[in-house]
Coordinates of C-alpha atoms in Angstrom, one line a residue:
Chain A
M1 CA 67.8 80.8 61.6
S2 CA 64.3 81.2 60.2
T3 CA 63.4 83.3 63.2
T4 CA 66.3 85.9 62.8
V5 CA 65.1 86.4 59.2
V6 CA 61.7 87.2 60.4
D7 CA 63.1 89.3 62.9
R8 CA 64.9 91.3 60.4
G9 CA 61.9 92.1 58.7
V10 CA 61.1 95.6 58.3
W11 CA 57.8 95.6 60.2
S12 CA 58.6 93.2 63.2
P13 CA 57.2 94.8 66.2
R14 CA 60.8 95.0 67.6
R15 CA 62.0 97.1 64.5
L16 CA 58.6 99.0 64.5
F17 CA 59.4 100.2 68.1
G18 CA 63.1 100.5 68.0
D19 CA 63.7 101.9 64.6
V20 CA 60.5 103.9 63.9
L21 CA 58.1 104.7 66.6
L22 CA 60.5 105.5 69.4
P23 CA 63.0 107.6 67.4
R24 CA 60.2 109.4 65.7
A25 CA 58.2 110.2 68.7
T26 CA 61.5 111.4 70.5
T27 CA 62.4 113.5 67.5
L28 CA 59.1 115.1 67.5
A29 CA 59.1 115.8 71.3
L30 CA 62.7 117.1 70.9
W31 CA 61.7 119.7 68.5
A32 CA 58.5 120.5 70.3
W33 CA 60.7 121.3 73.2
V34 CA 63.0 123.3 71.1
V35 CA 60.0 125.4 69.7
F36 CA 58.7 126.0 73.2
N37 CA 62.0 127.1 74.5
L38 CA 62.3 129.5 71.7
A39 CA 58.7 130.5 71.8
L40 CA 58.7 131.3 75.5
V41 CA 61.7 133.7 75.2
G42 CA 60.3 135.5 72.3
W43 CA 56.8 135.6 73.8
V44 CA 58.3 137.2 77.0
G45 CA 59.7 139.9 75.0
L46 CA 56.6 140.3 73.0
Q47 CA 54.4 140.6 76.2
S48 CA 56.8 143.2 77.7
L49 CA 55.8 145.6 74.8
K50 CA 52.1 145.2 75.3
E51 CA 49.5 147.2 77.3
S52 CA 48.4 145.4 80.4
G53 CA 45.0 144.6 79.2
E54 CA 46.4 143.4 75.9
V55 CA 48.7 141.1 77.8
W56 CA 45.4 139.2 79.0
I57 CA 43.2 139.5 75.9
S58 CA 45.8 138.7 73.3
P59 CA 48.5 136.8 75.1
F60 CA 49.8 135.2 71.9
G61 CA 49.4 138.2 69.4
F62 CA 51.9 140.9 68.5
P63 CA 51.6 144.2 70.3
D64 CA 49.5 146.8 68.6
S65 CA 51.9 149.5 69.3
P66 CA 55.1 148.8 71.3
Q67 CA 54.7 150.2 74.9
W68 CA 58.3 151.0 75.9
S69 CA 56.9 152.9 78.7
N70 CA 56.5 149.2 80.4
Y71 CA 60.2 149.4 80.7
A72 CA 60.2 153.1 82.2
T73 CA 57.5 151.8 84.8
A74 CA 59.7 148.6 85.6
W75 CA 62.6 150.8 85.9
K76 CA 61.3 153.7 88.0
A77 CA 58.3 152.6 89.9
A78 CA 59.4 148.9 90.6
G79 CA 62.9 149.9 91.7
F80 CA 64.5 147.9 88.8
S81 CA 67.0 150.6 88.3
S82 CA 68.8 150.2 91.5
A83 CA 68.3 146.5 91.4
A84 CA 69.9 146.4 87.8
L85 CA 72.9 148.5 89.2
N86 CA 73.3 146.1 92.3
S87 CA 73.1 143.0 90.2
T88 CA 75.5 144.3 87.7
V89 CA 78.1 145.5 90.1
L90 CA 77.6 142.4 92.2
T91 CA 77.7 139.9 89.4
L92 CA 80.8 141.5 87.7
L93 CA 82.8 142.2 90.8
G94 CA 81.8 139.0 92.3
S95 CA 83.0 136.9 89.1
F96 CA 86.0 138.7 89.0
L97 CA 87.0 138.2 92.6
I98 CA 86.0 134.5 92.4
V99 CA 88.5 133.9 89.4
A100 CA 91.0 136.1 90.9
L101 CA 91.0 133.8 94.1
A102 CA 90.4 130.6 92.6
A103 CA 92.8 130.7 89.6
P104 CA 96.2 131.1 91.6
A105 CA 95.0 128.4 94.1
A106 CA 93.9 126.1 91.5
Y107 CA 97.3 126.7 89.7
V108 CA 99.5 125.8 92.7
L109 CA 97.2 123.0 93.5
A110 CA 97.3 121.5 89.9
R111 CA 101.3 121.9 89.6
S112 CA 102.6 121.4 93.2
T113 CA 104.3 118.1 94.0
R114 CA 103.8 118.6 97.8
R115 CA 102.0 116.0 99.7
V116 CA 99.1 118.3 100.7
A117 CA 98.2 119.5 97.3
G118 CA 96.2 116.3 96.8
P119 CA 94.2 116.4 100.1
L120 CA 93.6 120.1 99.8
T121 CA 92.1 119.6 96.2
G122 CA 90.0 117.2 97.6
Y123 CA 89.1 119.7 100.6
F124 CA 87.9 122.2 98.2
A125 CA 85.8 119.7 96.1
M126 CA 84.1 118.8 99.4
G127 CA 82.6 122.3 99.5
M128 CA 80.5 121.5 96.3
S129 CA 78.5 118.8 98.2
I130 CA 77.9 121.0 101.3
P131 CA 74.1 122.1 100.6
L132 CA 73.5 125.9 100.9
Q133 CA 70.8 125.1 103.5
T134 CA 73.6 123.8 105.9
V135 CA 75.4 127.1 106.0
V136 CA 72.4 129.7 105.5
I137 CA 71.6 130.0 109.2
P138 CA 75.4 130.8 110.1
I139 CA 75.4 133.2 107.3
V140 CA 72.3 135.0 108.5
V141 CA 74.1 135.1 111.9
I142 CA 77.1 136.6 110.4
K143 CA 75.5 139.0 108.4
L144 CA 73.7 140.4 111.6
S145 CA 76.8 140.4 113.7
V146 CA 79.1 141.9 111.0
S147 CA 76.6 144.9 110.3
S148 CA 76.1 145.7 114.1
F149 CA 79.9 145.3 114.7
M150 CA 80.8 147.5 112.2
I151 CA 78.2 150.1 112.9
D152 CA 79.0 150.1 116.5
W153 CA 82.6 149.7 116.6
V154 CA 84.4 150.5 113.4
T155 CA 83.0 152.5 110.6
G156 CA 79.6 153.8 111.7
W157 CA 78.1 152.3 108.7
W158 CA 77.8 149.1 106.8
D159 CA 76.2 147.8 103.7
N160 CA 74.7 144.4 103.4
R161 CA 75.5 144.1 99.8
I162 CA 79.2 143.9 100.7
T163 CA 78.3 140.7 102.9
L164 CA 76.4 139.4 100.1
L165 CA 79.2 139.9 97.7
V166 CA 81.7 138.1 100.1
F167 CA 79.4 135.2 100.6
Q168 CA 78.4 134.7 97.1
V169 CA 82.1 134.8 96.1
V170 CA 83.1 132.2 98.9
L171 CA 80.4 129.9 98.0
S172 CA 81.2 129.7 94.4
L173 CA 85.0 129.0 95.2
P174 CA 84.9 125.2 95.4
F175 CA 83.3 124.7 92.0
T176 CA 85.7 127.4 90.2
V177 CA 88.9 125.8 92.0
F178 CA 87.8 122.2 91.0
V179 CA 87.2 123.1 87.4
L180 CA 90.2 125.2 87.0
T181 CA 92.5 122.6 88.8
G182 CA 91.4 120.0 86.2
Y183 CA 92.0 122.2 83.4
L184 CA 95.3 123.5 84.4
R185 CA 96.5 120.1 85.2
S186 CA 95.9 119.2 81.4
L187 CA 98.2 122.0 80.3
P188 CA 101.8 121.2 79.4
T189 CA 104.4 122.8 82.0
E190 CA 107.4 123.3 79.4
I191 CA 106.5 127.0 78.7
E192 CA 106.2 127.8 82.4
E193 CA 109.7 126.2 82.8
A194 CA 111.2 128.1 80.0
A195 CA 109.7 131.1 81.7
E196 CA 111.2 130.5 84.8
L197 CA 114.6 129.7 83.3
D198 CA 114.5 133.1 81.7
G199 CA 114.2 134.5 85.2
A200 CA 110.3 135.3 85.7
G201 CA 109.1 135.1 89.2
P202 CA 106.1 132.9 90.0
L203 CA 103.7 136.0 89.9
R204 CA 104.9 137.0 86.5
T205 CA 105.0 133.3 85.3
F206 CA 101.5 133.1 86.4
L207 CA 100.3 136.4 84.9
Q208 CA 102.0 136.4 81.7
V209 CA 102.3 132.7 80.7
V210 CA 99.7 130.5 82.5
L211 CA 96.8 132.9 82.5
P212 CA 97.0 133.6 78.4
L213 CA 97.3 129.7 78.2
A214 CA 94.4 128.9 80.2
K215 CA 92.2 131.8 78.7
P216 CA 89.5 129.4 77.5
A217 CA 88.9 127.9 80.7
M218 CA 89.2 131.2 82.6
T219 CA 86.5 132.7 80.4
T220 CA 84.3 129.8 80.8
V221 CA 84.4 129.9 84.5
L222 CA 84.0 133.5 84.4
V223 CA 80.8 133.2 82.4
L224 CA 79.4 130.5 84.5
N225 CA 80.0 132.6 87.6
V226 CA 78.4 135.4 86.0
I227 CA 75.3 133.4 85.1
G228 CA 75.3 131.9 88.5
L229 CA 75.5 135.3 90.5
W230 CA 73.1 136.8 88.2
N231 CA 70.3 134.3 89.0
E232 CA 71.2 133.9 92.7
T233 CA 68.2 134.5 94.8
L234 CA 68.2 132.8 98.3
L235 CA 71.2 134.6 99.7
A236 CA 70.1 137.8 98.2
L237 CA 66.7 137.6 99.8
L238 CA 68.2 136.7 103.2
I239 CA 71.1 139.1 103.2
T240 CA 69.7 142.1 101.5
P241 CA 66.1 142.4 102.3
L242 CA 65.8 146.2 101.9
P243 CA 64.3 147.8 98.5
E244 CA 67.4 149.6 97.7
E245 CA 69.7 146.7 98.3
R246 CA 67.8 144.1 96.2
T247 CA 69.3 142.3 93.2
L248 CA 67.0 141.7 90.0
P249 CA 65.8 138.3 90.9
A250 CA 64.3 139.8 94.2
A251 CA 63.0 142.8 92.5
L252 CA 61.2 140.7 90.2
L253 CA 59.8 138.5 92.9
S254 CA 58.5 141.5 94.7
L255 CA 56.9 143.1 91.5
Y256 CA 55.4 139.6 90.7
G257 CA 54.2 139.5 94.5
S258 CA 52.3 142.7 94.1
M259 CA 50.7 141.9 90.7
Q260 CA 47.2 141.0 92.5
Y261 CA 47.1 144.6 93.5
S262 CA 48.5 146.5 90.7
S263 CA 48.2 144.2 87.7
D264 CA 50.5 146.0 85.7
W265 CA 51.3 143.0 83.8
G266 CA 53.2 144.8 80.8
A267 CA 55.7 145.9 83.5
L268 CA 55.9 142.3 84.8
F269 CA 57.0 141.2 81.6
A270 CA 59.3 144.0 81.2
G271 CA 61.0 143.0 84.2
I272 CA 61.3 139.3 83.3
T273 CA 62.9 140.5 80.0
I274 CA 65.4 142.8 82.1
L275 CA 66.4 139.7 84.1
V276 CA 66.5 137.2 81.2
Y277 CA 67.7 138.7 78.0
P278 CA 71.3 139.7 79.1
M279 CA 71.9 136.0 79.9
I280 CA 70.4 135.1 76.6
V281 CA 72.7 137.6 74.8
L282 CA 75.6 136.1 76.9
Y283 CA 74.5 132.6 75.7
L284 CA 74.3 133.6 72.2
W285 CA 77.8 135.2 72.2
L286 CA 79.5 132.5 74.3
G287 CA 76.9 129.5 74.2
R288 CA 79.2 126.6 73.1
R289 CA 81.8 127.7 75.5
I290 CA 79.4 127.7 78.4
V291 CA 78.0 124.3 77.8
E292 CA 81.5 122.9 77.3
G293 CA 82.6 124.4 80.6
M294 CA 79.8 123.3 82.6
T295 CA 80.1 119.7 81.4
A296 CA 84.1 119.8 81.2
G297 CA 85.0 119.4 84.7
I298 CA 82.2 116.9 85.3
G299 CA 81.8 114.8 82.2
K300 CA 85.3 114.2 80.9
Chain B
M1 CA 85.5 108.2 78.2
G2 CA 84.7 109.4 81.4
T3 CA 86.6 108.3 84.5
S4 CA 84.4 108.1 87.5
T5 CA 87.1 109.2 89.7
L6 CA 86.5 112.7 88.4
A7 CA 83.2 112.7 90.2
P8 CA 82.7 115.9 92.3
G9 CA 80.9 113.7 94.7
P10 CA 80.7 114.3 98.4
V11 CA 82.9 111.5 99.1
G12 CA 85.5 114.0 97.4
E13 CA 87.9 111.7 96.2
A14 CA 90.9 113.7 96.1
E15 CA 93.0 112.9 93.1
R16 CA 96.6 113.0 93.3
P17 CA 97.9 115.7 91.0
A18 CA 100.0 114.3 88.3
P19 CA 103.7 115.0 89.4
A20 CA 104.5 118.1 87.6
A21 CA 107.3 117.5 85.2
P22 CA 110.6 118.3 86.9
G23 CA 109.8 117.3 90.4
P24 CA 111.8 119.0 93.4
Y25 CA 115.2 117.6 93.4
E26 CA 115.5 116.2 96.8
T27 CA 118.2 118.2 98.2
K28 CA 117.7 120.9 100.6
R29 CA 114.2 122.2 100.9
G30 CA 113.5 125.0 98.5
K31 CA 116.9 125.1 96.9
L32 CA 116.2 123.6 93.6
R33 CA 112.4 123.6 93.7
P34 CA 110.8 125.4 90.7
A35 CA 109.9 128.8 91.4
R36 CA 106.2 128.0 91.6
E37 CA 106.7 125.7 94.5
R38 CA 107.8 128.9 96.5
A39 CA 104.6 130.4 95.4
F40 CA 102.4 127.6 97.0
W41 CA 101.2 129.2 100.1
P42 CA 100.9 132.9 98.9
F43 CA 98.8 131.6 95.8
L44 CA 96.8 129.4 97.9
L45 CA 96.0 131.2 101.1
P46 CA 93.6 133.7 100.1
A47 CA 91.2 131.3 98.5
L48 CA 91.9 128.6 101.4
L49 CA 91.3 131.0 104.1
G50 CA 88.2 132.5 102.6
Y51 CA 86.6 129.0 102.0
T52 CA 87.6 127.8 105.5
V53 CA 86.6 130.7 107.5
L54 CA 83.5 131.7 105.6
F55 CA 82.2 128.3 104.4
V56 CA 83.7 125.4 106.2
L57 CA 83.7 126.9 109.8
P58 CA 80.2 128.4 109.3
A59 CA 79.0 125.0 108.4
L60 CA 80.4 123.5 111.4
Y61 CA 79.0 126.5 113.5
G62 CA 75.5 125.5 111.9
F63 CA 75.9 122.1 113.7
W64 CA 76.6 124.0 117.1
V65 CA 73.6 126.4 116.5
S66 CA 71.2 123.4 115.7
L67 CA 71.9 122.0 119.2
N68 CA 70.5 125.0 120.8
K69 CA 67.3 127.3 121.1
W70 CA 68.5 130.8 119.8
A71 CA 66.7 133.8 118.3
G72 CA 69.9 135.4 116.9
P73 CA 72.7 137.5 117.9
G74 CA 71.9 139.5 121.0
S75 CA 69.7 137.0 122.7
D76 CA 70.7 134.0 124.8
M77 CA 71.5 130.5 123.7
E78 CA 69.8 127.8 125.3
W79 CA 71.4 124.3 125.2
K80 CA 68.7 121.9 123.8
G81 CA 70.9 118.9 122.7
L82 CA 69.0 117.0 120.1
A83 CA 65.7 118.4 121.0
N84 CA 65.5 120.5 117.9
Y85 CA 66.0 117.3 115.8
T86 CA 63.2 115.3 117.6
A87 CA 60.9 118.3 117.4
L88 CA 61.4 118.6 113.7
L89 CA 60.6 115.0 113.2
E90 CA 57.4 115.5 115.1
N91 CA 56.4 118.6 112.9
D92 CA 53.9 118.2 110.4
A93 CA 55.0 121.2 108.3
F94 CA 58.6 119.7 108.3
R95 CA 57.8 116.3 107.5
T96 CA 55.5 117.3 104.6
S97 CA 58.3 119.4 103.3
F98 CA 60.6 116.6 103.7
V99 CA 58.5 114.1 101.8
N100 CA 57.8 116.7 99.1
T101 CA 61.7 117.2 98.7
F102 CA 61.9 113.4 98.4
V103 CA 59.1 113.1 95.9
L104 CA 60.7 115.8 93.9
A105 CA 64.2 114.2 94.0
L106 CA 62.8 110.8 93.0
G107 CA 60.0 111.8 90.7
G108 CA 61.8 114.5 89.0
G109 CA 64.9 112.4 88.6
V110 CA 62.9 109.6 87.0
A111 CA 61.5 112.2 84.6
V112 CA 64.8 114.0 83.9
F113 CA 66.8 110.9 83.2
G114 CA 63.8 109.2 81.2
F115 CA 63.8 112.2 78.8
T116 CA 67.6 112.3 78.9
F117 CA 67.8 108.7 77.7
L118 CA 65.3 108.9 75.2
S119 CA 67.0 112.0 73.7
M120 CA 70.2 110.1 73.7
V121 CA 68.5 107.5 71.4
V122 CA 68.1 110.1 68.5
L123 CA 70.5 113.0 69.2
R124 CA 73.6 111.2 68.0
Q125 CA 72.4 111.4 64.5
A126 CA 69.4 113.6 64.3
K127 CA 69.3 116.5 61.8
G128 CA 70.2 119.8 63.7
R129 CA 71.3 118.0 66.7
G130 CA 73.9 120.8 67.7
F131 CA 71.0 123.1 67.4
I132 CA 68.6 121.1 69.5
R133 CA 71.3 120.5 72.1
S134 CA 72.1 124.2 72.6
V135 CA 68.3 125.2 72.8
V136 CA 67.3 122.4 75.0
F137 CA 70.2 123.7 77.4
L138 CA 68.8 127.3 77.2
P139 CA 66.5 127.2 80.4
M140 CA 69.4 126.2 82.5
I141 CA 70.8 130.0 82.1
I142 CA 67.5 131.6 82.8
S143 CA 66.6 132.7 86.3
L144 CA 64.0 130.4 87.8
I145 CA 62.3 133.3 89.2
A146 CA 61.6 134.6 85.7
V147 CA 60.5 131.1 84.6
G148 CA 58.0 130.9 87.5
A149 CA 56.7 134.5 86.8
A150 CA 56.4 133.8 83.1
I151 CA 54.8 130.3 83.2
G152 CA 52.8 131.3 86.2
F153 CA 51.2 133.8 83.9
L154 CA 50.1 130.9 81.7
L155 CA 48.9 128.8 84.4
N156 CA 46.8 131.4 86.0
P157 CA 43.1 130.5 86.6
N158 CA 42.2 132.8 83.7
G159 CA 45.5 132.2 81.8
A160 CA 46.3 130.8 78.6
V161 CA 46.5 127.2 79.5
N162 CA 43.2 127.2 80.7
T163 CA 41.8 129.0 77.6
V164 CA 43.3 126.3 75.6
F165 CA 41.6 123.7 77.8
G166 CA 38.4 125.5 77.4
W167 CA 38.7 125.3 73.7
L168 CA 39.5 121.7 73.8
G169 CA 36.4 121.1 76.0
L170 CA 38.2 120.4 79.0
D171 CA 37.5 121.8 82.5
P172 CA 39.9 124.6 83.7
Q173 CA 42.4 123.5 86.3
P174 CA 43.6 125.4 89.5
W175 CA 47.2 124.8 88.4
L176 CA 48.7 127.0 91.0
G177 CA 46.3 126.0 93.8
P178 CA 47.7 124.3 96.8
D179 CA 46.8 120.8 95.4
M180 CA 48.5 121.1 92.1
V181 CA 51.2 123.7 92.2
F182 CA 53.7 121.1 93.3
R183 CA 53.3 118.9 90.3
C184 CA 53.8 122.2 88.2
V185 CA 57.0 122.9 90.2
I186 CA 58.3 119.5 89.5
G187 CA 57.2 119.7 85.7
G188 CA 59.0 123.3 85.5
L189 CA 62.1 121.9 87.3
V190 CA 62.3 118.9 84.8
W191 CA 61.9 121.3 82.0
S192 CA 64.6 123.6 83.1
S193 CA 67.1 121.1 84.1
T194 CA 67.0 118.3 81.5
G195 CA 69.0 120.0 79.1
F196 CA 72.2 120.2 81.4
Y197 CA 72.0 116.3 81.7
V198 CA 71.5 115.9 78.1
A199 CA 74.5 118.0 77.3
L200 CA 76.6 116.2 80.0
M201 CA 75.5 112.7 78.7
M202 CA 75.9 113.7 74.9
S203 CA 79.3 115.0 75.5
A204 CA 80.2 111.6 76.8
A205 CA 78.6 109.9 74.1
D206 CA 80.2 111.9 71.5
S207 CA 83.4 110.3 72.3
I208 CA 82.1 106.7 71.4
P209 CA 83.7 105.5 68.1
P210 CA 81.4 105.4 65.2
Y211 CA 82.4 102.2 64.0
L212 CA 80.6 100.4 66.9
Y213 CA 77.1 101.7 65.6
E214 CA 78.2 100.7 62.2
D215 CA 78.8 97.2 63.3
A216 CA 75.7 97.2 65.1
K217 CA 73.6 98.1 62.2
L218 CA 75.3 95.4 60.2
I219 CA 73.8 92.8 62.5
G220 CA 70.4 94.4 62.7
A221 CA 70.3 96.3 66.0
T222 CA 67.5 99.0 66.1
R223 CA 68.2 102.6 67.3
W224 CA 66.8 101.5 70.6
E225 CA 69.0 98.5 70.9
Q226 CA 72.1 100.7 69.8
F227 CA 71.3 102.9 72.7
R228 CA 70.6 100.2 75.1
Y229 CA 73.7 98.3 74.4
I230 CA 76.4 100.6 73.2
T231 CA 75.7 104.2 74.4
L232 CA 74.2 103.6 77.7
P233 CA 77.0 101.2 79.0
L234 CA 79.9 103.3 77.8
T235 CA 78.3 106.5 79.2
W236 CA 77.3 104.7 82.5
D237 CA 79.9 106.4 84.6
V238 CA 78.9 109.9 83.5
F239 CA 75.3 108.9 84.3
A240 CA 76.5 108.0 87.7
V241 CA 77.9 111.5 88.2
C242 CA 74.7 112.9 86.7
A243 CA 72.5 111.1 89.2
V244 CA 74.6 112.2 92.1
L245 CA 74.5 115.9 90.9
W246 CA 70.8 115.6 90.4
V247 CA 70.4 114.3 94.0
V248 CA 72.6 117.2 95.4
N249 CA 70.7 119.9 93.3
S250 CA 67.1 118.7 93.9
L251 CA 67.5 118.9 97.5
K252 CA 68.1 122.5 97.5
V253 CA 65.3 123.5 95.2
F254 CA 64.0 126.9 96.5
E255 CA 63.5 129.6 93.9
I256 CA 61.0 127.8 91.7
V257 CA 58.7 127.0 94.5
I258 CA 58.7 130.6 95.6
A259 CA 58.3 131.9 92.1
F260 CA 55.3 129.4 91.3
T261 CA 53.5 130.3 94.7
T262 CA 54.0 133.9 94.8
A263 CA 51.1 135.1 92.4
G264 CA 48.2 133.1 93.3
T265 CA 48.5 133.0 97.0
P266 CA 49.5 135.9 99.2
G267 CA 52.0 135.1 101.7
S268 CA 53.8 132.0 102.1
P269 CA 53.7 129.0 99.9
P270 CA 51.1 126.5 100.7
L271 CA 52.3 123.5 102.8
Q272 CA 51.8 121.1 99.9
A273 CA 54.3 122.9 97.8
R274 CA 57.1 123.5 100.2
T275 CA 60.6 121.9 100.2
V276 CA 62.8 121.6 103.0
A277 CA 64.9 124.7 101.7
V278 CA 61.6 126.7 101.4
Q279 CA 60.5 125.6 105.0
Q280 CA 63.9 126.6 106.3
F281 CA 63.6 129.9 104.7
L282 CA 60.2 130.6 106.1
S283 CA 61.4 129.7 109.7
V284 CA 64.0 132.2 109.4
T285 CA 62.0 135.0 107.8
N286 CA 58.4 135.4 108.5
N287 CA 57.5 133.3 111.5
G288 CA 55.9 136.3 113.1
G289 CA 57.8 136.0 116.2
A290 CA 61.6 135.5 117.1
P291 CA 63.1 133.3 114.5
D292 CA 64.1 130.0 115.7
L293 CA 67.6 129.8 114.5
G294 CA 68.4 126.4 116.3
S295 CA 65.6 124.6 114.7
A296 CA 66.2 126.2 111.2
A297 CA 70.0 125.1 111.5
A298 CA 68.8 121.5 112.3
M299 CA 67.0 121.5 109.0
G300 CA 70.2 122.3 107.3
V301 CA 72.0 119.5 108.9
F302 CA 69.2 117.3 107.9
V303 CA 69.6 118.2 104.3
L304 CA 73.2 117.5 104.7
I305 CA 72.7 114.0 106.1
V306 CA 70.0 113.3 103.6
T307 CA 72.2 114.5 100.8
T308 CA 75.1 112.3 102.1
V309 CA 72.9 109.2 102.5
L310 CA 71.2 109.6 99.0
V311 CA 74.2 110.2 97.3
W312 CA 75.9 107.1 98.9
L313 CA 72.7 105.2 97.7
T314 CA 73.0 106.7 94.1
R315 CA 76.5 105.6 94.0
R316 CA 75.7 102.1 95.2
I317 CA 72.8 101.7 92.8
T318 CA 74.9 102.9 89.7
R319 CA 77.9 101.2 90.5
R320 CA 78.9 98.2 88.3
E321 CA 82.0 97.1 86.5
R322 CA 83.4 99.5 84.2
V323 CA 82.9 98.7 80.7
E324 CA 85.7 100.2 78.7
L325 CA 86.8 99.9 74.9
S326 CA 90.2 98.4 74.9

């Protein structure tokens, strides 16, 4: 018994470690991490408003006078205007298409009593574990064949951005179907049945009853896909290599690659800001929901 | 509490859907089924076809390409059997990239989950924990290319980090040089992904009833012991899922390597920093001559095999009796 008494002493090594040292050190580290993240985001913004020399000489100071021209440089010279347009269109259209395809499929998978529904759900989930590397080569082959086929035989022109859009949509389907199926399964069926009794067809039930009910989950997967597509790089580099086809990450990469010749560091940071800040705004706006959505399909 | 069956693991356990309330009344097919049953195929087919034709079939086609020598559409395919695979195993560049990927998955994994577990010791009751959790998650939504460019600036030979080193009387380091850049890549990756796993694990820990911790405190358990004997066992299923996710994600690391190696070194990333994904990308894009698609496809199949094996191993290691509150 006496040992336990000693053990419960405030300064026993065990207590010192488990109640004082470890928690305090971890808390300190966590706050340092928080400060670092916030500082990094703010610092990128500040750097983007400095002259190129200033970027190097006082990397942690405030800009003397805000150089908005950096944005003009990145926008015009480095091709960020077309890249921003490409990224915006591809991201918004892509995310919309993903949800438009995945939501009806997830709905019937979640609700159907057919025997195939279970295996099909698993079939979609399987896609989440096929690494992108396994399909990259076929995708490159398809991209080349489709563009030459369309140009030679069908339309006389082709835009690789369409190919990029299609594959970004298809590759995001497994995750989206998986998350939405899980969510829709948790919804009560009574309201749908009432709608059906009132004579609503399946499409109408889906559009006017199920979608509004599932709005939180729809928003979440939409936002997750927006983030995913906005930052997607590998496919964009492989499918759309031409400057006018580039998306923002690819444009930033090429601007960064040219830094050793041009050294326009202010413009580089303006480019980083153009790529990062829209997602930060989205996160500030819908942050809690994003985290919940990313963790919902998996954690609970 | 988490149920491990929800794991999106490659094993792909298909859950049987809970029977929707009034099932089909087993008479003639379609007669009394709910209307939504009639919509089954029309609703499902667009996604199913797109997924099958443009994702699953290409993956299978990749297997076929990996058994051939091929420079792409328009040139002849030459059957090589498994020669692409054996050639890869003897190829130094590929072997290095393979080992690198492995080191990254293992070393990065230890760091990511080490930090995650430590955070879980304090995050349950720390002041401002909601704030900490959301800010720690933030890097997850930032493009790794942007991260690489910004951090790359700090790590530049004349960059801020070396300046600070100078003040402290330390020698400047070639952070982005061939020998050190891969460690910086792993560090950057750990920094950017740990928040995601913290969010996952904490959302599981949130559902542990507080009275357990109160009881533990009464019998004198330290914070560490509370984590070790309450939080960890009760979140272990979610940890198993997280570990699988980490393995799958770490095997396809690509952007951050490209971003970290773009500035200092013109051309392609140095051998010491290549992952399999990078190596594959290089073999498709700038190999000089005709791309060797067969070999590149074989790398993709390798990644799939390694993913499967590692995921299986991870599941075995994390498997144990479920602890559940009754």
